[in-house]
Coordinates of C-alpha atoms in Angstrom, one line a residue:
X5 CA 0.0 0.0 0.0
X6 CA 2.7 2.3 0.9
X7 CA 4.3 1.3 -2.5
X8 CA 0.7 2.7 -4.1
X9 CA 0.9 5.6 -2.4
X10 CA 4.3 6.7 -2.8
X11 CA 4.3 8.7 -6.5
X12 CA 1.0 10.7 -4.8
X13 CA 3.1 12.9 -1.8
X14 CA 5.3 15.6 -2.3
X15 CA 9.1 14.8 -2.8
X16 CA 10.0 15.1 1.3
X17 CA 7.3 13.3 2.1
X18 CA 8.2 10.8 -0.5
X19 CA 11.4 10.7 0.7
X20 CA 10.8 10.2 4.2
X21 CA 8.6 7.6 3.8
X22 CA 10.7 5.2 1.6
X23 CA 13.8 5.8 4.2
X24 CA 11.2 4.8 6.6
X25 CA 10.2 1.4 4.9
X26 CA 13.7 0.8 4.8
X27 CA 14.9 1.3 8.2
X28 CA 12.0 -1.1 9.5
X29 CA 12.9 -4.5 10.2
X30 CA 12.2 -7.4 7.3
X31 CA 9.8 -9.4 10.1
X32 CA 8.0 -6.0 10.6
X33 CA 7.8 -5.3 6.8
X34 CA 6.4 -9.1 6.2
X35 CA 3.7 -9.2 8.8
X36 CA 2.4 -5.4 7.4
X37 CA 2.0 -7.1 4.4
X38 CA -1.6 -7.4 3.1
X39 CA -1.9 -10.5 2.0
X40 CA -0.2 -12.1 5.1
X41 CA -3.2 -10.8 7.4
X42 CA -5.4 -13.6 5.2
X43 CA -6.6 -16.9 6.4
X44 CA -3.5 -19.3 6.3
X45 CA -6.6 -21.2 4.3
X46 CA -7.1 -18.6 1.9
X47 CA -3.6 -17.6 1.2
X48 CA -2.6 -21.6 -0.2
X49 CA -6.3 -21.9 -2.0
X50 CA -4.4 -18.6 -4.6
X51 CA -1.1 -20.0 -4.7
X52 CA -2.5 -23.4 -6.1
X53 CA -3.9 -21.5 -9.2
X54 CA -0.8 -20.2 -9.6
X55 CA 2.0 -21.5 -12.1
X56 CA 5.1 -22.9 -11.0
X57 CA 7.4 -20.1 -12.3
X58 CA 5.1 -17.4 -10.1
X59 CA 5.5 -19.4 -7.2
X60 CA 9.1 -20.0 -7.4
X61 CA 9.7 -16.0 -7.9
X62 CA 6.9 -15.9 -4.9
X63 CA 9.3 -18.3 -2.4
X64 CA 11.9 -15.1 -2.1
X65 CA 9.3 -12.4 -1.1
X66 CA 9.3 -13.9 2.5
X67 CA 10.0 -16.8 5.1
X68 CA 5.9 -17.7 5.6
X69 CA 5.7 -17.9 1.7
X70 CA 9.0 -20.2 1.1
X71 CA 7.6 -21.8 4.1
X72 CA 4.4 -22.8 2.5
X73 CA 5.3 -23.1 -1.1
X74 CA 8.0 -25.3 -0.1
X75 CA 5.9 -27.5 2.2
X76 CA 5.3 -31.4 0.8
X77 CA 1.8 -31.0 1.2
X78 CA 1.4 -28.2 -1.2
X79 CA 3.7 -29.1 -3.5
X80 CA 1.2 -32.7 -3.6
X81 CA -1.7 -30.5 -3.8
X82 CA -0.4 -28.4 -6.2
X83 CA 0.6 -31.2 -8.4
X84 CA -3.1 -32.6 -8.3
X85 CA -4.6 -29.7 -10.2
X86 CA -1.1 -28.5 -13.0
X87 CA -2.4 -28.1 -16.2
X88 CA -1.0 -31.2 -18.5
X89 CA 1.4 -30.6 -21.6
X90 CA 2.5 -32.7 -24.4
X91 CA 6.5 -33.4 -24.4
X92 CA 7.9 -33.9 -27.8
X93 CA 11.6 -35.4 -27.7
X94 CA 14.2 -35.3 -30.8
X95 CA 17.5 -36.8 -29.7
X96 CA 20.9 -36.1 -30.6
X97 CA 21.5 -36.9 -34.6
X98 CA 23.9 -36.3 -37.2
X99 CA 22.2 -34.8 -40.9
X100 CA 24.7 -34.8 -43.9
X101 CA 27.2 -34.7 -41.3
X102 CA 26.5 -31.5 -39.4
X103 CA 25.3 -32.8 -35.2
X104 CA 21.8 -31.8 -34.2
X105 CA 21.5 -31.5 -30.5
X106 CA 18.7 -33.2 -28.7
X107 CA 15.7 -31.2 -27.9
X108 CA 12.5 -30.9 -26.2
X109 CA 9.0 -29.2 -27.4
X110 CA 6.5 -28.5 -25.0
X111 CA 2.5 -28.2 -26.4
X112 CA 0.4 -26.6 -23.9
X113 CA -2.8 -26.9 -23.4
X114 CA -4.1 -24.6 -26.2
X115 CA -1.9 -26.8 -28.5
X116 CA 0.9 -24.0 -29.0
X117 CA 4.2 -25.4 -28.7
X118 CA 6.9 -23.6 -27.1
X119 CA 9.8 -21.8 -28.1
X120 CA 12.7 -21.8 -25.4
X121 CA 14.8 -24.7 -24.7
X122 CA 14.4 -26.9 -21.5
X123 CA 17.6 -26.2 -20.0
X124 CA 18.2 -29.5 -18.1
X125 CA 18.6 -31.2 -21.5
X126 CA 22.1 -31.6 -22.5
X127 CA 23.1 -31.5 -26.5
X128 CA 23.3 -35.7 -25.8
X129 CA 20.7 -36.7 -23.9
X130 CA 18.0 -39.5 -24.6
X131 CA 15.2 -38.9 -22.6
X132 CA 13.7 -42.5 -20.7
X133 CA 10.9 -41.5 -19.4
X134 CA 8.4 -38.8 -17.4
X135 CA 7.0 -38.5 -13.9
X136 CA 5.1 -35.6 -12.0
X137 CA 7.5 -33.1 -13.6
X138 CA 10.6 -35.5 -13.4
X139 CA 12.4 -36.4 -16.6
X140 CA 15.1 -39.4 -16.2
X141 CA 17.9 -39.0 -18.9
X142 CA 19.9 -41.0 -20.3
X143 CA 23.5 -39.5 -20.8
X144 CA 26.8 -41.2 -22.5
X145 CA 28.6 -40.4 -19.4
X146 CA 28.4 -43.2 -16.3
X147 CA 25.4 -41.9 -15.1
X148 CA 21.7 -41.1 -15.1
X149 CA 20.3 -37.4 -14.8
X150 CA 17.0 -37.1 -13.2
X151 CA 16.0 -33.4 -13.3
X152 CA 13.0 -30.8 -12.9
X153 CA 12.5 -29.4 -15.7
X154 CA 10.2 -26.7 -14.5
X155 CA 12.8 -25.6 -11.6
X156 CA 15.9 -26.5 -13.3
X157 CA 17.1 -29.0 -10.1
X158 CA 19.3 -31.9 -11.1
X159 CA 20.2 -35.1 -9.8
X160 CA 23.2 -37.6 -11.4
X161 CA 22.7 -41.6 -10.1
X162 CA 25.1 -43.8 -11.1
X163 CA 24.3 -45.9 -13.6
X164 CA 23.4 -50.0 -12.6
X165 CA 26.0 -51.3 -14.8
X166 CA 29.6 -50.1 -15.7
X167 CA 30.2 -49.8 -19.3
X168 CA 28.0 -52.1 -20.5
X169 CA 28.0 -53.1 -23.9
X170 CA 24.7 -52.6 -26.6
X171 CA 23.3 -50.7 -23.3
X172 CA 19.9 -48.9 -24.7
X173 CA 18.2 -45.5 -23.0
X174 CA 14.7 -47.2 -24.4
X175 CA 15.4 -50.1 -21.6
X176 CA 15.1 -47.9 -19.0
X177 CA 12.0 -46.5 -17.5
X178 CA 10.8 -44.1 -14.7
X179 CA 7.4 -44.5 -12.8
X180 CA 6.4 -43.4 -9.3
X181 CA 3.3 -45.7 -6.7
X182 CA 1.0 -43.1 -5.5
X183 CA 0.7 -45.2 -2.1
X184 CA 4.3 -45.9 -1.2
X185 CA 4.8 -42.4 -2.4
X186 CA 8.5 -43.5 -4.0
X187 CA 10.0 -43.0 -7.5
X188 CA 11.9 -45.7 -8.8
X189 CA 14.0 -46.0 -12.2
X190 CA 13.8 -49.4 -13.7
X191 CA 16.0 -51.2 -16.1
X192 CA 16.0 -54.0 -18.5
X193 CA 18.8 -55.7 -18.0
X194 CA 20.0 -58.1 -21.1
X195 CA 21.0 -61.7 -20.4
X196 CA 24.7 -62.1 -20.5
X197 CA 26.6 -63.0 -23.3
X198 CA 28.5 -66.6 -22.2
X199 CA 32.6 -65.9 -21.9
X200 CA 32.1 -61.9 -21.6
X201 CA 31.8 -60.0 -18.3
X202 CA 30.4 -56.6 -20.5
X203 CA 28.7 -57.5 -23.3
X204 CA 24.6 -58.8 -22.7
X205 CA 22.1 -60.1 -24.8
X206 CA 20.1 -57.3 -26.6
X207 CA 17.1 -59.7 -27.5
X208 CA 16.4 -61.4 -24.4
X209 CA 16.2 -60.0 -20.3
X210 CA 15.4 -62.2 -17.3
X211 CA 16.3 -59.7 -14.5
X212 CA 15.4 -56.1 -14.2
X213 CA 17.0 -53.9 -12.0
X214 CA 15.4 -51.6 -9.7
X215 CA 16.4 -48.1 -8.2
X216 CA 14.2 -46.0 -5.2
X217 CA 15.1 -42.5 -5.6
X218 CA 17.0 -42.3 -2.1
X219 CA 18.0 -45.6 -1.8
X220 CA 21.6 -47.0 -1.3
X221 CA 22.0 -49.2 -4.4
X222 CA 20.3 -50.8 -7.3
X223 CA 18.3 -54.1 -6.6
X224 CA 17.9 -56.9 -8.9
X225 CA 14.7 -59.0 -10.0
X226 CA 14.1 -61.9 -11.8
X227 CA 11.4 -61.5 -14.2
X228 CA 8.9 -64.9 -14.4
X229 CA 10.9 -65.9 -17.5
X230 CA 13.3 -64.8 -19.9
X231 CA 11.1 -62.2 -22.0
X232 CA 11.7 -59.9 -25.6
X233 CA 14.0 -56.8 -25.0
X234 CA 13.0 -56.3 -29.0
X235 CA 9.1 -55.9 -27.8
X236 CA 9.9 -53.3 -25.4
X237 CA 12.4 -51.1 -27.7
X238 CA 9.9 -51.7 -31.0
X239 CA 6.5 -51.2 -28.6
X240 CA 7.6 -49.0 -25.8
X241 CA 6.5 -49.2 -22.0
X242 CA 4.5 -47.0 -19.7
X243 CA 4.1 -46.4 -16.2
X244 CA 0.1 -45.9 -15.1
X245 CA -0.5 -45.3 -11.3
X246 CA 2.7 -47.2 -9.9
X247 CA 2.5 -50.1 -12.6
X248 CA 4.9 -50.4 -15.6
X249 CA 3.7 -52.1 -18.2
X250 CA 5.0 -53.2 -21.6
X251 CA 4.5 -56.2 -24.7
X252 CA 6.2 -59.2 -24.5
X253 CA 5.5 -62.5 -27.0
X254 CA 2.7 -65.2 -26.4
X255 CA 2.5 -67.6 -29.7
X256 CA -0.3 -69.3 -28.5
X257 CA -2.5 -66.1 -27.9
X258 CA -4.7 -64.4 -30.9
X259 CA -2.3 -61.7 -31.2
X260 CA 0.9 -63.4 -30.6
X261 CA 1.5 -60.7 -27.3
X262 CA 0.5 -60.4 -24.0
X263 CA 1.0 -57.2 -21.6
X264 CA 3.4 -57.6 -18.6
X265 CA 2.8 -55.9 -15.5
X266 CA 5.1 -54.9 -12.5
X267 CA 4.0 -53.3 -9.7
X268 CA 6.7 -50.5 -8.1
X269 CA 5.4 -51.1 -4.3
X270 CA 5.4 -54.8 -4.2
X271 CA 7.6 -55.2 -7.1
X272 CA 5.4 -58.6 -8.4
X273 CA 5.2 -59.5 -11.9
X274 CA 1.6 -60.2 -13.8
X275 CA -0.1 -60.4 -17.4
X276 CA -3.0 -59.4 -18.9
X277 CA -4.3 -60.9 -22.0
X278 CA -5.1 -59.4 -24.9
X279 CA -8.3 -58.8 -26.6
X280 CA -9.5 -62.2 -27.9
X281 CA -10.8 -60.3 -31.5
X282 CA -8.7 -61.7 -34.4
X283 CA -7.8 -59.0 -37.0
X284 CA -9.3 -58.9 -40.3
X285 CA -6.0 -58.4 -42.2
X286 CA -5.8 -56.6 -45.7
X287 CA -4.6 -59.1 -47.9
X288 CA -1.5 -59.0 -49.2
X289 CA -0.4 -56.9 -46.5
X290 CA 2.5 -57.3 -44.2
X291 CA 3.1 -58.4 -40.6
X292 CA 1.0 -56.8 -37.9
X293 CA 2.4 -54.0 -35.5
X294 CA 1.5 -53.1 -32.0
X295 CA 2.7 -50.4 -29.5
X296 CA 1.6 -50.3 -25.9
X297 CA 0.6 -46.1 -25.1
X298 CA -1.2 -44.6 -22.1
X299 CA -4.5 -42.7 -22.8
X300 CA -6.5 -40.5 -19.9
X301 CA -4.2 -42.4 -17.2
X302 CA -5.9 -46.1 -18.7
X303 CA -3.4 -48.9 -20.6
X304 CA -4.1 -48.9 -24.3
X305 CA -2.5 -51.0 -27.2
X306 CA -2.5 -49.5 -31.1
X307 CA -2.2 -52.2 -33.9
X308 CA -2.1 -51.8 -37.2
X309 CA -0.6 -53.6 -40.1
X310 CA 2.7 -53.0 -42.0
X311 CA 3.2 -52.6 -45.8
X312 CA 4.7 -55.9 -46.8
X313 CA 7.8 -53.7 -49.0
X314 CA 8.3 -51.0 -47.2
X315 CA 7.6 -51.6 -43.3
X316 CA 8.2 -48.6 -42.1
X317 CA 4.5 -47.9 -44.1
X318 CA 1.1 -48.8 -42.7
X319 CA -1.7 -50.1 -44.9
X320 CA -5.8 -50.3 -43.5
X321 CA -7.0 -49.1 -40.1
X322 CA -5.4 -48.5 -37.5
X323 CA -7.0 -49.7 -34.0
X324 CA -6.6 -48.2 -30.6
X325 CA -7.9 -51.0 -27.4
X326 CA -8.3 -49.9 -24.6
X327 CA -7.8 -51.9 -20.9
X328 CA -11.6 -50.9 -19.4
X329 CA -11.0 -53.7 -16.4
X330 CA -7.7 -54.6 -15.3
X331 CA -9.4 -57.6 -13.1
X332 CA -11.1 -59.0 -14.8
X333 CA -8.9 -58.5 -18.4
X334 CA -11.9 -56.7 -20.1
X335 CA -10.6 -54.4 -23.3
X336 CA -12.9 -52.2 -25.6
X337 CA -12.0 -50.6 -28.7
X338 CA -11.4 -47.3 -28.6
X339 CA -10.3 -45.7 -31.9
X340 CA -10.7 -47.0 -35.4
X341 CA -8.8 -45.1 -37.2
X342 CA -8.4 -45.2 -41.7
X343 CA -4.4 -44.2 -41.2
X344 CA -2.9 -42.7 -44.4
X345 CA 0.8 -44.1 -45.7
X346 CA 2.1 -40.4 -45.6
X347 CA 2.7 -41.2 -41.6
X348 CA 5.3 -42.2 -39.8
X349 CA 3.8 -45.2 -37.6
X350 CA 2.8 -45.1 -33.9
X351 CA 0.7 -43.5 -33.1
X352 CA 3.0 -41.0 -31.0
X353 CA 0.7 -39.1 -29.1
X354 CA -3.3 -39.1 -28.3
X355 CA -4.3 -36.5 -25.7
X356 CA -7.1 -34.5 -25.1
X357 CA -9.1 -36.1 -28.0
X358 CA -6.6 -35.3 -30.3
X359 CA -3.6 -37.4 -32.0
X360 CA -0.7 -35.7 -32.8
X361 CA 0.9 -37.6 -36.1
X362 CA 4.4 -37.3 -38.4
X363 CA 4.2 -36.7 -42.2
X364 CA 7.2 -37.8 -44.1
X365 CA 7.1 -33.9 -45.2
X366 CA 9.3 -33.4 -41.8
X367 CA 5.8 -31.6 -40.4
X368 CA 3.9 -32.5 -37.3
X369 CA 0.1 -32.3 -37.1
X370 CA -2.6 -32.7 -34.6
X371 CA -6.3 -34.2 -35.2
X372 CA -9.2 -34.3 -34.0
X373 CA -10.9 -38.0 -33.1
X374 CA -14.6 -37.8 -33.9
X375 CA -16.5 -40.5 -35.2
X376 CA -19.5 -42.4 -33.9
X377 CA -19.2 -46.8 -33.2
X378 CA -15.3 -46.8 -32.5
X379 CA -15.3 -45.8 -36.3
X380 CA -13.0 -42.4 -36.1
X381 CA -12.4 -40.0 -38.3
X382 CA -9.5 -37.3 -38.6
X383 CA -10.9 -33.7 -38.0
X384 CA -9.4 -30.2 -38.0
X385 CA -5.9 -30.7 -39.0
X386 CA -3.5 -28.2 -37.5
X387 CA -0.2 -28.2 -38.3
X388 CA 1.5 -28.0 -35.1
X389 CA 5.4 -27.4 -36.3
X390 CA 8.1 -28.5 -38.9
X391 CA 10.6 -30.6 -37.0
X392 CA 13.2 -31.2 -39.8
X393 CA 16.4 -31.9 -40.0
X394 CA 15.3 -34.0 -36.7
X395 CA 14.3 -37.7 -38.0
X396 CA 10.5 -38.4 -38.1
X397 CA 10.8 -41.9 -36.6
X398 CA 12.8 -40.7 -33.9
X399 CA 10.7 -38.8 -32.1
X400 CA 9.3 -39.6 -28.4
X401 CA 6.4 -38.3 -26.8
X402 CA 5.2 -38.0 -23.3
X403 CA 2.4 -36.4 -20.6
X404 CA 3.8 -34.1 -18.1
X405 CA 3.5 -31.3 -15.8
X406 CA 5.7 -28.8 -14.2
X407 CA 5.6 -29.5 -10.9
X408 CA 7.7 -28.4 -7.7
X409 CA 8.7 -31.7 -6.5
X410 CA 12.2 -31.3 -5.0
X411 CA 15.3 -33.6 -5.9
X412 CA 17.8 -32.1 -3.1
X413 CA 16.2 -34.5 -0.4
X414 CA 18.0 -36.9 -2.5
X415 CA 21.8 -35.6 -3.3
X416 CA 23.4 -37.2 -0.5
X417 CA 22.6 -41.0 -1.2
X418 CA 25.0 -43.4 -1.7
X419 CA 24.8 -43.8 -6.1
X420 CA 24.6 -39.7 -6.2
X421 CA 27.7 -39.1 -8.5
X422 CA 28.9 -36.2 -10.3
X423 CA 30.0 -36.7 -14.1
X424 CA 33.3 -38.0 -14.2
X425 CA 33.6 -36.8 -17.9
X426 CA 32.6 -33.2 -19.3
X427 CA 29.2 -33.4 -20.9
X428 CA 26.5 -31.3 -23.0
X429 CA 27.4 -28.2 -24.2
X430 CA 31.2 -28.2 -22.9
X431 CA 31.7 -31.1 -25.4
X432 CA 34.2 -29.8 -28.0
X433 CA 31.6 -31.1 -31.0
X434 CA 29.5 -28.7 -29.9
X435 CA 31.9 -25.5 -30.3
X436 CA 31.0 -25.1 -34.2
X437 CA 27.2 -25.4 -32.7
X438 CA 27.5 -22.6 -30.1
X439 CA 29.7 -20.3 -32.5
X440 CA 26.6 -20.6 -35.3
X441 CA 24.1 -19.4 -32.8
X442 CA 26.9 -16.8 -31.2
X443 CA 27.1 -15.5 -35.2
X444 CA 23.3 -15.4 -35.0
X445 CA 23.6 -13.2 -32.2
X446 CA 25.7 -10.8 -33.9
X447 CA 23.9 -10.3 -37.3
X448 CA 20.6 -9.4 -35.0
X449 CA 22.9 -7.0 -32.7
X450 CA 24.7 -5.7 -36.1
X451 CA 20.5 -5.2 -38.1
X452 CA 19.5 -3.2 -35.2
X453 CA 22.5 -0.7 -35.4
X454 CA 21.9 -0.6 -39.1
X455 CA 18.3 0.3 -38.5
X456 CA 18.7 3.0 -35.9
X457 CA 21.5 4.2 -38.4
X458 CA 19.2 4.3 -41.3
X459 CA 16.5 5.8 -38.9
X460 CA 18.7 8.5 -37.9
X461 CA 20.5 9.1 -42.0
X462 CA 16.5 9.6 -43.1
X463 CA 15.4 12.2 -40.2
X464 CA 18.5 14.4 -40.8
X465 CA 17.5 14.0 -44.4
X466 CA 14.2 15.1 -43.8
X467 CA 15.3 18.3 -42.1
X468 CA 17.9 19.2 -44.2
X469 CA 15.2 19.0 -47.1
X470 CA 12.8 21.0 -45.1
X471 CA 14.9 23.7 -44.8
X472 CA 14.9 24.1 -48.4
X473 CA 11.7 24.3 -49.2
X474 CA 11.7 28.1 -48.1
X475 CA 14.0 28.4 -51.5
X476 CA 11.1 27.4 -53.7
X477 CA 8.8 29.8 -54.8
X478 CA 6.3 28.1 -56.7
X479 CA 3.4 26.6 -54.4
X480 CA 2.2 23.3 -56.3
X481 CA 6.2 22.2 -56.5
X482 CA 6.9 23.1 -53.2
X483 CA 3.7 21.3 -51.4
X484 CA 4.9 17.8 -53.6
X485 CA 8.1 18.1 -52.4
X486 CA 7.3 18.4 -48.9
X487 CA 4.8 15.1 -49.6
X488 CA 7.0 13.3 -50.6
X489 CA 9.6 14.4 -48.0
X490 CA 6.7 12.8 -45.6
X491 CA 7.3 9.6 -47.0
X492 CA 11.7 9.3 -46.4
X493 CA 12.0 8.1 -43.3
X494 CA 11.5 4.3 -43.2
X495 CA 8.5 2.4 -41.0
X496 CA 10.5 -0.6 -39.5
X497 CA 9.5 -2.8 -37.0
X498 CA 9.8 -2.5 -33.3
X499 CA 13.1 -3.7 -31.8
X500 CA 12.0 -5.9 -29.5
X501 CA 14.9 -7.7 -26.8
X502 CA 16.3 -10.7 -28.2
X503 CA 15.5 -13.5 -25.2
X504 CA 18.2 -14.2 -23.0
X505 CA 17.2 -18.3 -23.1
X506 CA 18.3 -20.5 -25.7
X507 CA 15.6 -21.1 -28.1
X508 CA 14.6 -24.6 -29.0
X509 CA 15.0 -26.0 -32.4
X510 CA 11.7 -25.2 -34.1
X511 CA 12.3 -21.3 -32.7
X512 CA 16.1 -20.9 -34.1
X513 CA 14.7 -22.3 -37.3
X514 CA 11.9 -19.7 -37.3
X515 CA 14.1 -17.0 -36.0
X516 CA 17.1 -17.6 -38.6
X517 CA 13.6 -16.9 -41.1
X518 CA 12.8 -14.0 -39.3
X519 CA 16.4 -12.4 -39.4
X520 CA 16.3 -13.2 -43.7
X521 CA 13.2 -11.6 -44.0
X522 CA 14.2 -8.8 -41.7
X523 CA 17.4 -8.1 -43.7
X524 CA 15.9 -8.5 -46.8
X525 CA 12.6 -6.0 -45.9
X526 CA 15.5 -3.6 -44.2
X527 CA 17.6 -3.7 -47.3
X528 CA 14.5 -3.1 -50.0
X529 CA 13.0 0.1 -47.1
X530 CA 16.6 1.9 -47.3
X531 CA 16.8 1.7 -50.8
X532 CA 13.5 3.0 -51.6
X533 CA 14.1 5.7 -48.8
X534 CA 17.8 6.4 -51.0
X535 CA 15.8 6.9 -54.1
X536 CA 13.1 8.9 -52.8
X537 CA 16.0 11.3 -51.5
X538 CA 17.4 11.2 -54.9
X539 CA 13.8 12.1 -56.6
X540 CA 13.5 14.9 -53.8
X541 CA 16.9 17.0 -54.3
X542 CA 16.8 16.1 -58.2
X543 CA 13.5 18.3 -57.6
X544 CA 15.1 21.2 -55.7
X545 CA 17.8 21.5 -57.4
X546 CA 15.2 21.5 -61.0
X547 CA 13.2 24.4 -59.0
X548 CA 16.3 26.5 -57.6
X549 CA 17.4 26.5 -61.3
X550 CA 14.1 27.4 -63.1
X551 CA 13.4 30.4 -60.9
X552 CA 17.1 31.1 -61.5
X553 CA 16.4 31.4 -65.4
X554 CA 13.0 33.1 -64.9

């Protein structure tokens, strides 16, 4: 209030009461605060509507606000009701030679997909998997990064197994029991290879091993039998309220799978069957396809069959079931989908009634899934961005949230480790990277000085031609003149602060288009601007020298 009322007393007054403010003590200043005389109630019911990054800024203002923000309890409440966004991963990849860095796209919940980077993703990173905010990464180095992506905080773990061989970031997974209220990291561990002590089979697994996020080591299980590593890298895994789940091979079922289930309290192993419909194949058409994807928090499988020459192509419908009872095994189909040979197979993403699919074009695009008798059609395409040079078929999507779950409760366990080697951007590979964006940099720092150069060149212009126009006695020239002298001085666009963030790879892609079109508008402006002061003295000087005749 006294901040209000400040700019509305005379200077001493002003004066005195801003040394006054100062001089009180920081309790004093907290507890006259407005806001602190509400309901302890009322105070937590506002901060849960508001975003993590407010809060965070919120936690510094004073010790009953860190206090609460920080508090467990909040941070569980607050995580109930955070808005839900779509996580769109491109690894690390090499095109024609020139390294891509990995990178993250968020899509909120208008379907806008953002433009900074998330800064706890290093230029190598594979990303294994996404929990209440939490993203697990897996890094070259000897160890695991979890991290919050919304706060920054990062955690390294040591990794279960030292240099191992044909090691895979798609065999480990992340998941977290809402009654044991634990996180654990799991991994597939492939059988050994007989003779060698680091290489392990990359087809088969019969033990996975288990981490508790504050726990002193990695635990081994043995699975019920030896099951498919190649189901879980070609179909994927998911973790659905403290179960993971994922395919593994049944040749005497309908479908030739079965889903595997293990719980992350009790750590027990169990399957579900598979719908007992048999697929009306296309004939001619190849082998059948199935991923295992999580829906509105239920288990659903998408199947769809493969274009006998070219694989990586899907032919007919493709089918979304959904897991209705996980008793008693009941499924119920959910989408039926007439998928178009243009896309990359998956699906990768359905959420909030819409599926997000790849084109071959390098686009992304989002539909709508209306339809009536499981029979869906594709509505209201949007095209949400253009991913390229990223790989369409190697993208990865999740569900998450920006939360405020803490990881320093966690740095001093036992497998906490720092990197041994360097990583992400202090990598040498990366220098040519950094020094592109850094020349970047400069040609927008160097456009702006050219602008407010040109700017300045037109307005002196402008005067000096002004003060001419006294010299010319005839009243139809000298009213053209000063029209056109109207129209010198260049309408460019606003200057606006370049972002102190790194922008993610869709923004520098659209921002490198921005800075062409900006050069290339700037250069045509100034050289119309040039000519018009060319036209304009040509003018005078025809004038100055017909009344000098006359």
């Amino acid at each position: 209030v006294a901040k209000d009322l400040v700019p509305r007393l005379p200077q001493e007054t002003r004066l005195f009461t801003m040394a006054s403010e100062e001089t009180k003590p920081k309790k004093q200043r907290d507890e006259e605060c407005i806001i602190n005389g509400l309901p302890g109630e009322l105070i937590e019911r506002i901060f849960l509507k508001l975003p993590v990054s407010t809060l965070l800024r919120c936690t510094g203002v004073c010790e009953q606000w860190h206090k609460l923000i920080r508090d467990p309890q909040f941070v569980t409440s607050h995580l109930q009701d955070a808005p839900q966004c779509a996580v769109l991963f491109f690894p690390q990849e090499s095109v024609s030679g020139e390294p891509h860095p990995a990178d993250a796209i968020l899509i909120d919940e208008a379907w806008s997909p953002s433009t900074y980077a998330v800064p706890v993703i290093g230029p190598d990173d594979f990303l294994c998997g996404s929990c209440n905010g939490l993203l697990v990464l897996y890094t070259k180095s000897s160890t695991l990064k979890v991290a919050n992506f919304a706060t920054g905080e990062c955690l390294h773990l040591e990794k279960p197994v030292k240099n191992l061989r044909g090691d895979h970031f798609l065999f480990y997974n992340f998941g977290f029991h809402p009654l044991s209220k634990e996180y654990k990291i799991t991994h597939f561990l492939g059988d050994p290879v007989v003779g060698s002590t680091r290489s392990h089979n990359n087809s088969r697994f019969s033990v996975i091993q288990v981490y508790t996020l504050g726990g002193e080591k990695w635990r081994d299980i043995k699975t019920p039998e030896a099951l498919s590593l190649n189901c879980v890298k070609n179909s994927g895994a998911v973790n659905i309220d403290g179960t993971m789940c994922w395919l593994i091979e049944d040749m005497v079922a309908n479908w030739q799978h079965a889903v595997m289930t293990f719980d992350l309290s009790g750590e027990s192993f169990a399957r579900i069957q598979l719908p007992a419909t048999v697929h009306e194949d296309c004939a001619g058409g190849g082998p059948r396809r199935y991923w295992i994807r999580e829906i509105d928090r239920k288990i659903c499988i998408a199947t769809a069959q493969a274009c006998p020459s070219l694989p990586r192509r899907l032919v007919g419908m493709l089918q979304i079931w959904e897991l209705e009872n996980k008793t008693e095994q009941r499924w119920s189909l959910k989408y039926n989908i007439q998928y178009s040979p243009d896309y990359i197979p998956g699906p990768n993403l359905v959420h909030r009634n819409k599926i997000i699919l790849q084109r071959r074009d390098g686009n992304l695009y989002s539909y709508e899934l209306l339809g009536e008798n499981f029979n869906t059609k594709l509505c209201k395409m949007a095209n949400l961005l253009d991913f390229f040079p990223h790989k369409p078929d190697n993208m990865q999507s999740y569900i998450c949230v920006k939360s405020l779950v803490r990881l320093d409760v966690y740095k001093k366990t036992a497998i906490a480790r720092r990197p041994k080697q360097r990583e992400g951007w202090e990598l040498k590979k990366w220098e040519a990277w950094e020094h592109q964006l850094s020349d970047y940099e400069k040609l927008w720092t160097r456009l702006h000085e050219e602008e407010h150069e040109g700017i300045a060149l037109a307005e002196h212009s402008s005067i000096s031609f002004n003060g001419l126009l006294p010299r010319i006695l005839d009243d139809a020239i000298r009213q053209d003149i000063g029209m056109k002298i109207n129209k010198i001085c260049p309408s460019l666009p606003d200057q606006q602060p370049r972002p102190l963030r790194r922008l993610n790879c869709v923004a520098q892609k659209q921002d490198r288009e921005n800075l062409s079109a900006r050069l290339e508008n700037y250069s045509s402006i100034m050289k119309a601007s040039r000519e018009a002061s060319k036209s304009i003295m040509s003018m005078i000087l025809s004038a100055v020298e017909n009344q000098r005749g006359a």
